[in-house]
PDB file of C-alpha atoms in Angstrom:
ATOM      1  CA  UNK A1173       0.652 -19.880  18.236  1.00 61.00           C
ATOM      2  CA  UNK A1174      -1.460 -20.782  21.073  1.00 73.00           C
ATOM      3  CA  UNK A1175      -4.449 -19.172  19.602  1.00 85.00           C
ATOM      4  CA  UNK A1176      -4.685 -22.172  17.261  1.00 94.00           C
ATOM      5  CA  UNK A1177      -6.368 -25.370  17.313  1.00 94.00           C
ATOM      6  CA  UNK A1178      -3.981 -28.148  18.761  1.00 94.00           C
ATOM      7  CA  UNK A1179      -4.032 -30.265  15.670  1.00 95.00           C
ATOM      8  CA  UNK A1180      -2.625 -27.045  13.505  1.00 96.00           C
ATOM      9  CA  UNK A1181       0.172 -26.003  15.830  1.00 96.00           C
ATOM     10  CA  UNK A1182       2.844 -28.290  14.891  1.00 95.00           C
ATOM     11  CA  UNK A1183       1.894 -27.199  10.926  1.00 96.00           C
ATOM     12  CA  UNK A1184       2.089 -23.487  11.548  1.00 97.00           C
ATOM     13  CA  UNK A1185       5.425 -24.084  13.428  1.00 97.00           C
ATOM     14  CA  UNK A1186       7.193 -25.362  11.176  1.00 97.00           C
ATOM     15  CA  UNK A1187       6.217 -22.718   8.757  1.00 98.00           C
ATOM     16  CA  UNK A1188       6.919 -19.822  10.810  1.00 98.00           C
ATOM     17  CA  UNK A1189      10.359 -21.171  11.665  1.00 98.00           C
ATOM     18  CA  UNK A1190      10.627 -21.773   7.291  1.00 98.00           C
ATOM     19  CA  UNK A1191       9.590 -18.268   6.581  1.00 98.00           C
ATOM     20  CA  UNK A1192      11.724 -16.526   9.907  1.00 98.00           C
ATOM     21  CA  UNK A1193      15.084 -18.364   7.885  1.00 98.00           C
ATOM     22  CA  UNK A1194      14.307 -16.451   4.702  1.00 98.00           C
ATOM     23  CA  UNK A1195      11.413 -13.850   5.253  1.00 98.00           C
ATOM     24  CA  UNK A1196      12.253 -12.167   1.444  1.00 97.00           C
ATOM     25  CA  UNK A1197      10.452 -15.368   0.521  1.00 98.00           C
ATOM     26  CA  UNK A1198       7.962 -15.029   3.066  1.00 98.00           C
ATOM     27  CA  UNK A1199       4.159 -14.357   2.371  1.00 98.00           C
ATOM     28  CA  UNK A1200       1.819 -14.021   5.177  1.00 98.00           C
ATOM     29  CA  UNK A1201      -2.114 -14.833   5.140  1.00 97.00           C
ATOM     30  CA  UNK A1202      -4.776 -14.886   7.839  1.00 95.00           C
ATOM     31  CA  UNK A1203      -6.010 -18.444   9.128  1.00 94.00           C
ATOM     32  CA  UNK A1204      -4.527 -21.774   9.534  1.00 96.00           C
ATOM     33  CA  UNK A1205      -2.726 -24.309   7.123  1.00 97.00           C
ATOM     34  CA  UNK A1206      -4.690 -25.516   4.438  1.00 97.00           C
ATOM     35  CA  UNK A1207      -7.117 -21.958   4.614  1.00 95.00           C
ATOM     36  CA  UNK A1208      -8.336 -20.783   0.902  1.00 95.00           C
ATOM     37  CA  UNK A1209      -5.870 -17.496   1.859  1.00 96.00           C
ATOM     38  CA  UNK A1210      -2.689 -20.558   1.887  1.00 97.00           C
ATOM     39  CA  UNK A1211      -4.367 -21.692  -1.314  1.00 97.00           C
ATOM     40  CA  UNK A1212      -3.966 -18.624  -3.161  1.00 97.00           C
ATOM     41  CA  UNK A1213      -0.289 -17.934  -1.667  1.00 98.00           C
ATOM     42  CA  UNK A1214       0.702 -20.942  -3.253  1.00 97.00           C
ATOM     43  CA  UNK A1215      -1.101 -20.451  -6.249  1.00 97.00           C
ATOM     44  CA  UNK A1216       0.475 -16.514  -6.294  1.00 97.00           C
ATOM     45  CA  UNK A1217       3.946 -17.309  -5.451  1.00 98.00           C
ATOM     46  CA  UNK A1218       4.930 -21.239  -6.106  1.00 97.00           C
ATOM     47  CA  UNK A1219       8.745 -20.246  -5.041  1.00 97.00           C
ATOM     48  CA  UNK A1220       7.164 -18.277  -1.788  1.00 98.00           C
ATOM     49  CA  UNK A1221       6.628 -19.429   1.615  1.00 98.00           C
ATOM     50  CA  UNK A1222       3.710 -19.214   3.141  1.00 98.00           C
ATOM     51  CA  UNK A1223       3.576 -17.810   6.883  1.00 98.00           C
ATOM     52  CA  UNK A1224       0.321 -18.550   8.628  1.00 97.00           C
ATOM     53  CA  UNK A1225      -1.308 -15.871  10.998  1.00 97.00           C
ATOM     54  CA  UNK A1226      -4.208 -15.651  12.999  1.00 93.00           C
ATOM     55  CA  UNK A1227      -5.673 -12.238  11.874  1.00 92.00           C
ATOM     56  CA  UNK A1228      -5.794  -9.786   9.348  1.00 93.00           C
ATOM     57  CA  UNK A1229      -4.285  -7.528  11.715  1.00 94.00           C
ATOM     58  CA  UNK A1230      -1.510  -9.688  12.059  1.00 96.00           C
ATOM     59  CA  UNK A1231      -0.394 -10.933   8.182  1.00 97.00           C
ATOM     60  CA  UNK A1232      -0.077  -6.896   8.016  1.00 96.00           C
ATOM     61  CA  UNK A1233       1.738  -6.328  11.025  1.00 97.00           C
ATOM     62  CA  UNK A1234       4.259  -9.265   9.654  1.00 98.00           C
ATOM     63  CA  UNK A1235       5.097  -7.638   6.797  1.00 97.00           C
ATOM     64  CA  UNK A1236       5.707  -4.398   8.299  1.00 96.00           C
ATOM     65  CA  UNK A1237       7.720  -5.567  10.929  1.00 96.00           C
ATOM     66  CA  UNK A1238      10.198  -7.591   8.180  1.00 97.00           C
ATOM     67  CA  UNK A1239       9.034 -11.332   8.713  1.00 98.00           C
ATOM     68  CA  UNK A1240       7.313 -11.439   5.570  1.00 98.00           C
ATOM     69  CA  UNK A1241       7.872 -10.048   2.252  1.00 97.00           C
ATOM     70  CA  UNK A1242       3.892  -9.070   1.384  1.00 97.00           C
ATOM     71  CA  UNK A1243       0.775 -10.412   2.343  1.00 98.00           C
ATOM     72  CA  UNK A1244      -2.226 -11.716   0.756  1.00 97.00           C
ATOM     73  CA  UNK A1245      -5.542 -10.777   1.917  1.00 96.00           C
ATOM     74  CA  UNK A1246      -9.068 -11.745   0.579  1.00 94.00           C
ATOM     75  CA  UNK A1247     -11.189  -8.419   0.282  1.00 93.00           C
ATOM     76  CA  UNK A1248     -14.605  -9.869  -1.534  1.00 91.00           C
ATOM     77  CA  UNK A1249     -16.710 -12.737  -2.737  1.00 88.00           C
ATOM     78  CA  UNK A1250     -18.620 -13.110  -5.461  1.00 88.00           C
ATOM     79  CA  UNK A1251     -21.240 -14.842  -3.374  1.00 82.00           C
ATOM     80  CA  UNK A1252     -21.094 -12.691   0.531  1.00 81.00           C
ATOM     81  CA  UNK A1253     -19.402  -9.836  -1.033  1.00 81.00           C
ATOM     82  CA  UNK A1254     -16.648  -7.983   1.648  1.00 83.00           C
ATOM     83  CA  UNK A1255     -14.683 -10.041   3.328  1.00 83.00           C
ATOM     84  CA  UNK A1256     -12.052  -7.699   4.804  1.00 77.00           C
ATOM     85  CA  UNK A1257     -12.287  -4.216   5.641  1.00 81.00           C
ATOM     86  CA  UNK A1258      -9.002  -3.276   3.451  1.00 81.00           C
ATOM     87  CA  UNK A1259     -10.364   0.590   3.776  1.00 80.00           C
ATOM     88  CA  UNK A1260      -9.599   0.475   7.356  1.00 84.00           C
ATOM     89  CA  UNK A1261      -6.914  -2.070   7.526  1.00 87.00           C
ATOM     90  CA  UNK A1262      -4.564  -0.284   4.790  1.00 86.00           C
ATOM     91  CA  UNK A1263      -4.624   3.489   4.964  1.00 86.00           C
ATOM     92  CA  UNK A1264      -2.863   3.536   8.326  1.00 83.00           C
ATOM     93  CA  UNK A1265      -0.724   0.063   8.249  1.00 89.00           C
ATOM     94  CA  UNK A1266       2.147   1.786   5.504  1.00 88.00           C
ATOM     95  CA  UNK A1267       1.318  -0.900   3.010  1.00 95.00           C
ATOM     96  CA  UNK A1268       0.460  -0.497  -0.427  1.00 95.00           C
ATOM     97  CA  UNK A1269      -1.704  -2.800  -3.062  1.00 95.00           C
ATOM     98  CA  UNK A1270       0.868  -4.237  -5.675  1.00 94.00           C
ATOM     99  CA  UNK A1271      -1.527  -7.211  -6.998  1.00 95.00           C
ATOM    100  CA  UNK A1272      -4.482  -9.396  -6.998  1.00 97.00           C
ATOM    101  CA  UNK A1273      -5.408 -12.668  -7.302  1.00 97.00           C
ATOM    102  CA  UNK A1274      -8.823 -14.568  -8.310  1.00 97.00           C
ATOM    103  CA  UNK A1275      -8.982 -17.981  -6.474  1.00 97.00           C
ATOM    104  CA  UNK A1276     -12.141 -20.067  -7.460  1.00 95.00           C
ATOM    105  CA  UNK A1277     -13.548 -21.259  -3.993  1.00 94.00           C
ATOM    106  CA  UNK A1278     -14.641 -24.862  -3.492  1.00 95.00           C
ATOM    107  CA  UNK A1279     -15.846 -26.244   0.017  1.00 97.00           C
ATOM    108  CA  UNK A1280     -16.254 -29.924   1.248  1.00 98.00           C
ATOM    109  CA  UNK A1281     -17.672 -30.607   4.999  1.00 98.00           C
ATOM    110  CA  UNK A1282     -15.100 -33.174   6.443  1.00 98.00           C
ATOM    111  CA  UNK A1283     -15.404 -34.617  10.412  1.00 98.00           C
ATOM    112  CA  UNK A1284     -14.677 -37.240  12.080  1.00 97.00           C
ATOM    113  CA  UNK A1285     -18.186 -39.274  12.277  1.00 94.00           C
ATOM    114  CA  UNK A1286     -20.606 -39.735   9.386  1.00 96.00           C
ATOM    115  CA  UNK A1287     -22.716 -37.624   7.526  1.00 97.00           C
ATOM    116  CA  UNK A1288     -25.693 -38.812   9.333  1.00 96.00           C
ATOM    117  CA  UNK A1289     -24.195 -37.705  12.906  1.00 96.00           C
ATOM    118  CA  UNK A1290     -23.557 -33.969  12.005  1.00 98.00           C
ATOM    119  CA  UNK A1291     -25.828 -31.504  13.436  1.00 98.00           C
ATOM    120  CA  UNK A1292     -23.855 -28.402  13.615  1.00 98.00           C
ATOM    121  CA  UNK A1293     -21.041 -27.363  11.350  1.00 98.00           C
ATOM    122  CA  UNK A1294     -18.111 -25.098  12.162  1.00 98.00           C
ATOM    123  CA  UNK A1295     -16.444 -22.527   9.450  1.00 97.00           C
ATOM    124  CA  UNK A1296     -15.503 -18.930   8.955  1.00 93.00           C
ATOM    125  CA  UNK A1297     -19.005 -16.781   8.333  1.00 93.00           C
ATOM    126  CA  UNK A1298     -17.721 -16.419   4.568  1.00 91.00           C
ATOM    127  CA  UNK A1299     -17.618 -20.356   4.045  1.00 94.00           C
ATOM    128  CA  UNK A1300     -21.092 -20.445   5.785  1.00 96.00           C
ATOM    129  CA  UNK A1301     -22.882 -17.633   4.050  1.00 93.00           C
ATOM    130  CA  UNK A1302     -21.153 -19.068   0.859  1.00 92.00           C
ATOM    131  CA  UNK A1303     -22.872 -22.070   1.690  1.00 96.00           C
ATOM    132  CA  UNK A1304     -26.261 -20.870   3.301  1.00 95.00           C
ATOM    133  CA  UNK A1305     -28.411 -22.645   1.192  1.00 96.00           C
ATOM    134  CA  UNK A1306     -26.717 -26.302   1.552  1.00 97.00           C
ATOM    135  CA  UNK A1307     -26.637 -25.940   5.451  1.00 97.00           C
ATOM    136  CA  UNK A1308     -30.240 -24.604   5.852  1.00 97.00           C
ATOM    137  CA  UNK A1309     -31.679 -27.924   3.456  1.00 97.00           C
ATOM    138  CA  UNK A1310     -29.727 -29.828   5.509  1.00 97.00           C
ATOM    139  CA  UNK A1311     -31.241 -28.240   8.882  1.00 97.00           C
ATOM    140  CA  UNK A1312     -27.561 -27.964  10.014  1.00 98.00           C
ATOM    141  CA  UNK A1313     -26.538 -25.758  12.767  1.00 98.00           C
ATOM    142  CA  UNK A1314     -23.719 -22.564  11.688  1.00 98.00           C
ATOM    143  CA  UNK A1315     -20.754 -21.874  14.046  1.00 98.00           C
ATOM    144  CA  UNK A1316     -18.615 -19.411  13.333  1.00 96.00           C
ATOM    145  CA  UNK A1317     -14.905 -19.601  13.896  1.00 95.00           C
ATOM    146  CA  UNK A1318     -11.885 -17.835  12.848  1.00 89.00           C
ATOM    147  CA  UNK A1319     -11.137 -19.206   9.282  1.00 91.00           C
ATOM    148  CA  UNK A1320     -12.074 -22.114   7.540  1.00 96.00           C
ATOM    149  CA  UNK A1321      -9.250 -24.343   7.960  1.00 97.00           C
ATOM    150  CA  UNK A1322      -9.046 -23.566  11.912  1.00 96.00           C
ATOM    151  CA  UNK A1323     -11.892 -24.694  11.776  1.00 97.00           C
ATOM    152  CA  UNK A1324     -11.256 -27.974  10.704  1.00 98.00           C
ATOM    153  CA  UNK A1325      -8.340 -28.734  12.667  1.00 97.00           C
ATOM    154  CA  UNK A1326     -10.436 -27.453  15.955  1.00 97.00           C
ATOM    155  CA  UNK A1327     -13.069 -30.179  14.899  1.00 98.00           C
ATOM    156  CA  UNK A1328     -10.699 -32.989  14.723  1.00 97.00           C
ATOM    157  CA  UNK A1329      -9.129 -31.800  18.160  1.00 96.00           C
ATOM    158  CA  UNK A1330     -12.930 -31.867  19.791  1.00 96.00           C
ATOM    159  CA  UNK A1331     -13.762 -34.989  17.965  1.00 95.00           C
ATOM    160  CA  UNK A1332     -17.375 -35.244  18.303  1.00 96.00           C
ATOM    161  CA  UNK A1333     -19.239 -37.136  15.548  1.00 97.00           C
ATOM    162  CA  UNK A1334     -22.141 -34.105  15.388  1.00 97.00           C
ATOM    163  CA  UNK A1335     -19.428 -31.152  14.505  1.00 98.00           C
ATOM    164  CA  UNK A1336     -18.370 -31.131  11.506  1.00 98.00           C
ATOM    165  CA  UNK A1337     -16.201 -28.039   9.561  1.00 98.00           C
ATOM    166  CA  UNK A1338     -16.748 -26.366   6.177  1.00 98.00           C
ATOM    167  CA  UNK A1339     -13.410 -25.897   4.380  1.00 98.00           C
ATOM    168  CA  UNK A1340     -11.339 -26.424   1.443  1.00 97.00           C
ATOM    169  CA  UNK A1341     -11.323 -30.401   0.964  1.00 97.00           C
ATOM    170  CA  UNK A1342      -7.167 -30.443   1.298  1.00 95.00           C
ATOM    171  CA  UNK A1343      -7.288 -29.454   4.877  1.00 97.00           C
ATOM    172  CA  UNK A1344      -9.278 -32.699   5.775  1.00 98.00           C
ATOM    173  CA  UNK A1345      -6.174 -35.035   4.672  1.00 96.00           C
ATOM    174  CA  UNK A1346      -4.000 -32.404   6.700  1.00 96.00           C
ATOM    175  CA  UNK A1347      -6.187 -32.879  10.073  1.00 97.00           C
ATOM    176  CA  UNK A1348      -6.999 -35.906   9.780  1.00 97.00           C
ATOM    177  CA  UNK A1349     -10.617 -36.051   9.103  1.00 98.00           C
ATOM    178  CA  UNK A1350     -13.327 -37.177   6.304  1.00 98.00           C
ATOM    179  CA  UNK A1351     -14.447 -35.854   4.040  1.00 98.00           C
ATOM    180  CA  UNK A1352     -18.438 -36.352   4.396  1.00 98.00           C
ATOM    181  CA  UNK A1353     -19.994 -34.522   1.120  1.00 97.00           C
ATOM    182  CA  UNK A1354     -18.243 -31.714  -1.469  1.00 96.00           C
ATOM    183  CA  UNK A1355     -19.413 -28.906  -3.715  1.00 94.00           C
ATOM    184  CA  UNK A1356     -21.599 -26.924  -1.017  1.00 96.00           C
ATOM    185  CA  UNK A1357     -21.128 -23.933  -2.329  1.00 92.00           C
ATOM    186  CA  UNK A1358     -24.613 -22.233  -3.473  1.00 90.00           C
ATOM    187  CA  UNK A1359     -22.807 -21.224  -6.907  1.00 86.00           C
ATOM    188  CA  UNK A1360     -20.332 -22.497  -9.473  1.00 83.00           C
ATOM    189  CA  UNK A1361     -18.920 -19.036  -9.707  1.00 87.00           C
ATOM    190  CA  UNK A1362     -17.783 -19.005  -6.392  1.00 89.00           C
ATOM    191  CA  UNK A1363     -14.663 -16.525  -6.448  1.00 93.00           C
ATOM    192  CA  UNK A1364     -12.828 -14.666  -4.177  1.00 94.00           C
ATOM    193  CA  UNK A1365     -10.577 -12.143  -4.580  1.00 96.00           C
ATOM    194  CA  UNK A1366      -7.389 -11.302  -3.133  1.00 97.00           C
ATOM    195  CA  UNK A1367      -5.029  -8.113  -3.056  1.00 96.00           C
ATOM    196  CA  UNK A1368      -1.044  -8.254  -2.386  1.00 97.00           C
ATOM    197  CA  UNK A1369       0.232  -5.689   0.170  1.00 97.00           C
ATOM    198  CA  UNK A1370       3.647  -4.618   0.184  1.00 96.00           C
ATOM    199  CA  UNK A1371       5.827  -1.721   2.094  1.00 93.00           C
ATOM    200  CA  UNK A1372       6.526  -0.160  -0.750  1.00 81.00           C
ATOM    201  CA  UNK A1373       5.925  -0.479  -4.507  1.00 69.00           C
ATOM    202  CA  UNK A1374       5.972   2.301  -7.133  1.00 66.00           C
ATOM    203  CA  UNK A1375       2.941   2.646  -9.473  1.00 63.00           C
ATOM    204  CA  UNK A1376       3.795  -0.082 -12.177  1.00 66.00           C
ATOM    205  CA  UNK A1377       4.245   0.922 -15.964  1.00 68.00           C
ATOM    206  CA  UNK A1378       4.382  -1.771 -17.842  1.00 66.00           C
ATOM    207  CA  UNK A1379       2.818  -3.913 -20.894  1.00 70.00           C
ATOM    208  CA  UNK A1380      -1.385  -4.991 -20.058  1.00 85.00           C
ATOM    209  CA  UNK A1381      -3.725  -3.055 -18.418  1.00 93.00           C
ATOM    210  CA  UNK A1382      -3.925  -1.976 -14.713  1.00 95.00           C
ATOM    211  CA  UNK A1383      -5.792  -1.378 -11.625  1.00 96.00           C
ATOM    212  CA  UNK A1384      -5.797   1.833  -8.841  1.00 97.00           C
ATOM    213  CA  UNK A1385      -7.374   1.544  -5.640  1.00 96.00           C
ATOM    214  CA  UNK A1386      -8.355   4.357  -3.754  1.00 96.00           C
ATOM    215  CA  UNK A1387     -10.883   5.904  -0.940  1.00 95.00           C
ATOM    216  CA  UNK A1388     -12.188   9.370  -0.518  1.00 96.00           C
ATOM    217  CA  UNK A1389     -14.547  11.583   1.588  1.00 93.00           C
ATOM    218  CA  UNK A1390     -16.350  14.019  -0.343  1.00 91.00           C
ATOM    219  CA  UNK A1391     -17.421  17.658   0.545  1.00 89.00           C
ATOM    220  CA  UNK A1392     -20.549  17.765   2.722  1.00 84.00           C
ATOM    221  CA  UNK A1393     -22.653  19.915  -0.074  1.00 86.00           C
ATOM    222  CA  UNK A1394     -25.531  18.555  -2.584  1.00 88.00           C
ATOM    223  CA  UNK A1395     -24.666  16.224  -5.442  1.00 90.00           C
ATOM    224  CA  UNK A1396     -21.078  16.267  -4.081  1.00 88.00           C
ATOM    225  CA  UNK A1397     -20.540  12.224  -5.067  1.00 92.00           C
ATOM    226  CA  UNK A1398     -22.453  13.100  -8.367  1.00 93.00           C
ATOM    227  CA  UNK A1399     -20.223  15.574  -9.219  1.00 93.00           C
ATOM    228  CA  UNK A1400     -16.882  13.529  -7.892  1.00 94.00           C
ATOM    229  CA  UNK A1401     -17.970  10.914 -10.148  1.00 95.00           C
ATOM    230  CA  UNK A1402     -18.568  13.146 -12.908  1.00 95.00           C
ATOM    231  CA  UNK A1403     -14.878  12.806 -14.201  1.00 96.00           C
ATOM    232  CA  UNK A1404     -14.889   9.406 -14.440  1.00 97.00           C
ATOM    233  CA  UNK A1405     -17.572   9.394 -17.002  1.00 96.00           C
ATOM    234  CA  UNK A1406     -16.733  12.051 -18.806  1.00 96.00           C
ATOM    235  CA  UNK A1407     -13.240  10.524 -19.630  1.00 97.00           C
ATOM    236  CA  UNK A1408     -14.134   6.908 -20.272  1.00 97.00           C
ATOM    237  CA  UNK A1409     -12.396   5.552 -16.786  1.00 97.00           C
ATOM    238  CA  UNK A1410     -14.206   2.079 -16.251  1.00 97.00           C
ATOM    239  CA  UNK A1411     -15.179   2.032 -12.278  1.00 97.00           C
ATOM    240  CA  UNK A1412     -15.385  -1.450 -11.532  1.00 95.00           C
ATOM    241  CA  UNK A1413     -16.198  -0.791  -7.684  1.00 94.00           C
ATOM    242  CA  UNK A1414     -17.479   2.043  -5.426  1.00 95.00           C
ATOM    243  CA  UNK A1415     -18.316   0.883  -2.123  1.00 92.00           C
ATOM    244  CA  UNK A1416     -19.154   3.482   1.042  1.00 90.00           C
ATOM    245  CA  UNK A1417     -18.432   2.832   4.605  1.00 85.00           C
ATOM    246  CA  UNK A1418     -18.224   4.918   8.102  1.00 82.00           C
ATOM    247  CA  UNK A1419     -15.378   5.394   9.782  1.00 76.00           C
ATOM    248  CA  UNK A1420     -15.295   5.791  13.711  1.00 67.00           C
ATOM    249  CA  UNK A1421     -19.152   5.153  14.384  1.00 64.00           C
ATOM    250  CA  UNK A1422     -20.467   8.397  12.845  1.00 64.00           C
ATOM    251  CA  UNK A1423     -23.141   8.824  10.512  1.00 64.00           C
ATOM    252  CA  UNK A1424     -21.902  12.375   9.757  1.00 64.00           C
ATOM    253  CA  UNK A1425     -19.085  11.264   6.950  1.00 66.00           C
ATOM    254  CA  UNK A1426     -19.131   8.782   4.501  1.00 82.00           C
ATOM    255  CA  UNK A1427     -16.210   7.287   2.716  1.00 90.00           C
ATOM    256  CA  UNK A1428     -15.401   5.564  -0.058  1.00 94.00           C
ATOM    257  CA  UNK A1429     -13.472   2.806  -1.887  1.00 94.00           C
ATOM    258  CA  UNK A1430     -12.978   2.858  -5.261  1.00 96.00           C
ATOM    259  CA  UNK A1431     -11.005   0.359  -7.919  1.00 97.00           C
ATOM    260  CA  UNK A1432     -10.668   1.766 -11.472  1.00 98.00           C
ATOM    261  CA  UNK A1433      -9.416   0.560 -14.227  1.00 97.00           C
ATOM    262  CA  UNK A1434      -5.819   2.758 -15.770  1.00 95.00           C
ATOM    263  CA  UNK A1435      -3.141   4.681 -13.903  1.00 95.00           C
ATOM    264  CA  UNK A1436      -3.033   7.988 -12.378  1.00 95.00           C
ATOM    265  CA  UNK A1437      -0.335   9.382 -14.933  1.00 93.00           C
ATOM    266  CA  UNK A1438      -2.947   8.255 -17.599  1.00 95.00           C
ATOM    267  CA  UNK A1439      -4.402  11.462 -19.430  1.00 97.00           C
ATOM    268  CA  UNK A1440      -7.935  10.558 -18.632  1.00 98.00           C
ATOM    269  CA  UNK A1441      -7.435   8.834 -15.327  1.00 98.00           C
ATOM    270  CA  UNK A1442      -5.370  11.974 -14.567  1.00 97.00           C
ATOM    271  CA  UNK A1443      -8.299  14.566 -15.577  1.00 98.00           C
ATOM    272  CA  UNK A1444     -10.668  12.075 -13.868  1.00 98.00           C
ATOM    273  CA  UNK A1445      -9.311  11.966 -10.275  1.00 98.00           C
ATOM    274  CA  UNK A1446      -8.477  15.598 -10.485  1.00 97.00           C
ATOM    275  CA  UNK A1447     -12.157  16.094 -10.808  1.00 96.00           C
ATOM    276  CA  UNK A1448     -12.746  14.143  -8.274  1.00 97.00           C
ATOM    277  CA  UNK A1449      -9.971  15.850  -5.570  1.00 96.00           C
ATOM    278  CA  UNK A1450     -11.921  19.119  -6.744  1.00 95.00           C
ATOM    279  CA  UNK A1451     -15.299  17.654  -4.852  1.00 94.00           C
ATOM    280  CA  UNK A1452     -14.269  15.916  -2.319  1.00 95.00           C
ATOM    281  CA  UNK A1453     -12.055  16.638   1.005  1.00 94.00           C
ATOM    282  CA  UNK A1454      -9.416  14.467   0.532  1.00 95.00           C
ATOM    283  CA  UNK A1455      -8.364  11.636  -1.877  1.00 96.00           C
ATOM    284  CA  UNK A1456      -5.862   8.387  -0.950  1.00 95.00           C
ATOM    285  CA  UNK A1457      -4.619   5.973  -3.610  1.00 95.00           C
ATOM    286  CA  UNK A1458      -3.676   2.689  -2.448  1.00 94.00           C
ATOM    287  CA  UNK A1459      -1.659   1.118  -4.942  1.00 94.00           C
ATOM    288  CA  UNK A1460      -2.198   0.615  -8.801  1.00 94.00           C
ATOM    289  CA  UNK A1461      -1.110  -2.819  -9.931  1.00 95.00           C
ATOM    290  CA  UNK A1462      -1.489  -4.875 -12.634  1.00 94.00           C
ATOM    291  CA  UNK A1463      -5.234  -6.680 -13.405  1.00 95.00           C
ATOM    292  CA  UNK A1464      -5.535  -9.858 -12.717  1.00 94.00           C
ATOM    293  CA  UNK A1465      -8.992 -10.699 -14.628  1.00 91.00           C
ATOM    294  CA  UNK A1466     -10.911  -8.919 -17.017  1.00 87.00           C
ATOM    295  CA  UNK A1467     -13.642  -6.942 -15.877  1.00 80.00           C
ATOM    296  CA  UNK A1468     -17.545  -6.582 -17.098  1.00 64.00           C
ATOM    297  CA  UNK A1469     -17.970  -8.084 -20.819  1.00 51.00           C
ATOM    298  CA  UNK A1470     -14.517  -8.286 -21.219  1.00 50.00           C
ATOM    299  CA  UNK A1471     -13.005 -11.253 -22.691  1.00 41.00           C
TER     300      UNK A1471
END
């Protein structure tokens, strides 16, 4: 509690002490009232309550420790790209992917002065390399801080006329401050993307197509991720992601995270990630769920 602005306490109290009284209902997200992460909650679950936390780290702990049902955490932009490291946060934390959510991303700059008195400006580094372009015409100073809506509520408790915060325009009425110009974002498509974590949730079968998530290391041998990938080609499974990482500082391994489009009990998806188990040293799903949004040229 203490680890957020003044102005936000009294908010996040009361909706820890909502979401403690009936934590089935209970979704957790990282930042501070009024955060995009809130935004999509609401948007996700309209009968759900939303339980503010102040990191990653935490909304995950919360649901494995009962307070909250799932979580909701933003893993990429379409502007900045990664926004949490899900590879690392999910494989050892128990929880499982069972959704996602698109939210589109709009930003206003909001303080408590005017436009002309703003030198520096205060967000998460998402919001400011969302809106890189806007700040460096401007000549305005970046500050990073823990989310975008903490960061507005920790401008209106300094409450000097030359900081001003980056964040969704709601969370100015909700501190208290102006709201000094809108639409900084360098791009109308402006989307991030959110998955659902839960402690458990079985591989859905339903109606309408699906997602799996998973990461792999492959064997240490020539055209190993060539070959891994191989089976995905060869059976018409639509790889909408591939991203590599390093775990534990070494250069030695890489890993990867995938998203695909099917199930694993699929024919092809089957064939597919058997292939791929057959090159690689170990494979990890983590959690097929139903697609949000189209993918590619889809409609």
């Amino acid at each position: 509690m203490e680890s957020y602005p003044a102005p936000a306490r009294a908010l996040v109290a009361q909706m820890m002490a909502a979401a403690a009284a009936d934590p089935a209902r209970a979704v957790a997200f990282q930042g501070a009232p009024g955060a995009n992460s809130h935004i999509a909650v609401e948007q996700a679950f309209p009968e759900g309550l939303a339980l503010p936390c102040f990191s990653f780290e935490d909304a995950i702990d919360a649901v494995r420790e009962g307070r909250a049902d799932r979580a909701m955490i933003p893993i990429e932009n379409s502007l900045h790209g990664r926004v949490a490291d899900i590879h690392f946060l999910l494989p050892e934390s128990g929880l499982v992917i069972t959704g996602e959510h698109f939210l589109p991303i709009r930003y206003a700059l909001m303080g408590t002065g005017a436009m002309e008195d703003v030198a520096e400006v205060m967000s998460h580094p998402q919001a400011l390399g969302q809106c890189r372009n806007w700040l460096r015409a401007r000549g305005l100073r970046p500050i990073s801080y823990a989310d975008t809506a903490g960061a507005a509520a920790m401008v209106a408790e300094i409450g000097a006329k030359r900081t001003a915060a980056i964040a969704p325009p709601a969370a100015a009425q909700l501190y208290g401050l102006d709201i000094l110009a809108d639409g900084l974002e360098d791009a109308e498509h402006n989307m991030t993307r959110f998955v659902i974590l839960a402690l458990d949730g079985q591989p859905v079968r339903e109606a309408g197509p699906v997602m799996t998530t998973f990461i792999f290391e492959v064997k240490n041998i020539p055209a190993a991720l060539y070959k891994a990938m191989g089976g995905f080609a060869t059976n018409g499974v639509n790889m909408t992601k591939l991203e590599s990482y390093q775990r534990g500082g070494s250069f030695a391994a890489t890993e990867f995270y995938a998203d695909i489009e099917g199930h694993p009990e699929d024919p092809a998806v089957a064939r597919a990630l058997e292939e791929l188990a057959f090159h690689s040293k170990w494979v990890r799903i983590l959690g097929t769920y139903p697609r949000a949004r189209a993918r590619g040229g889809e409609a």
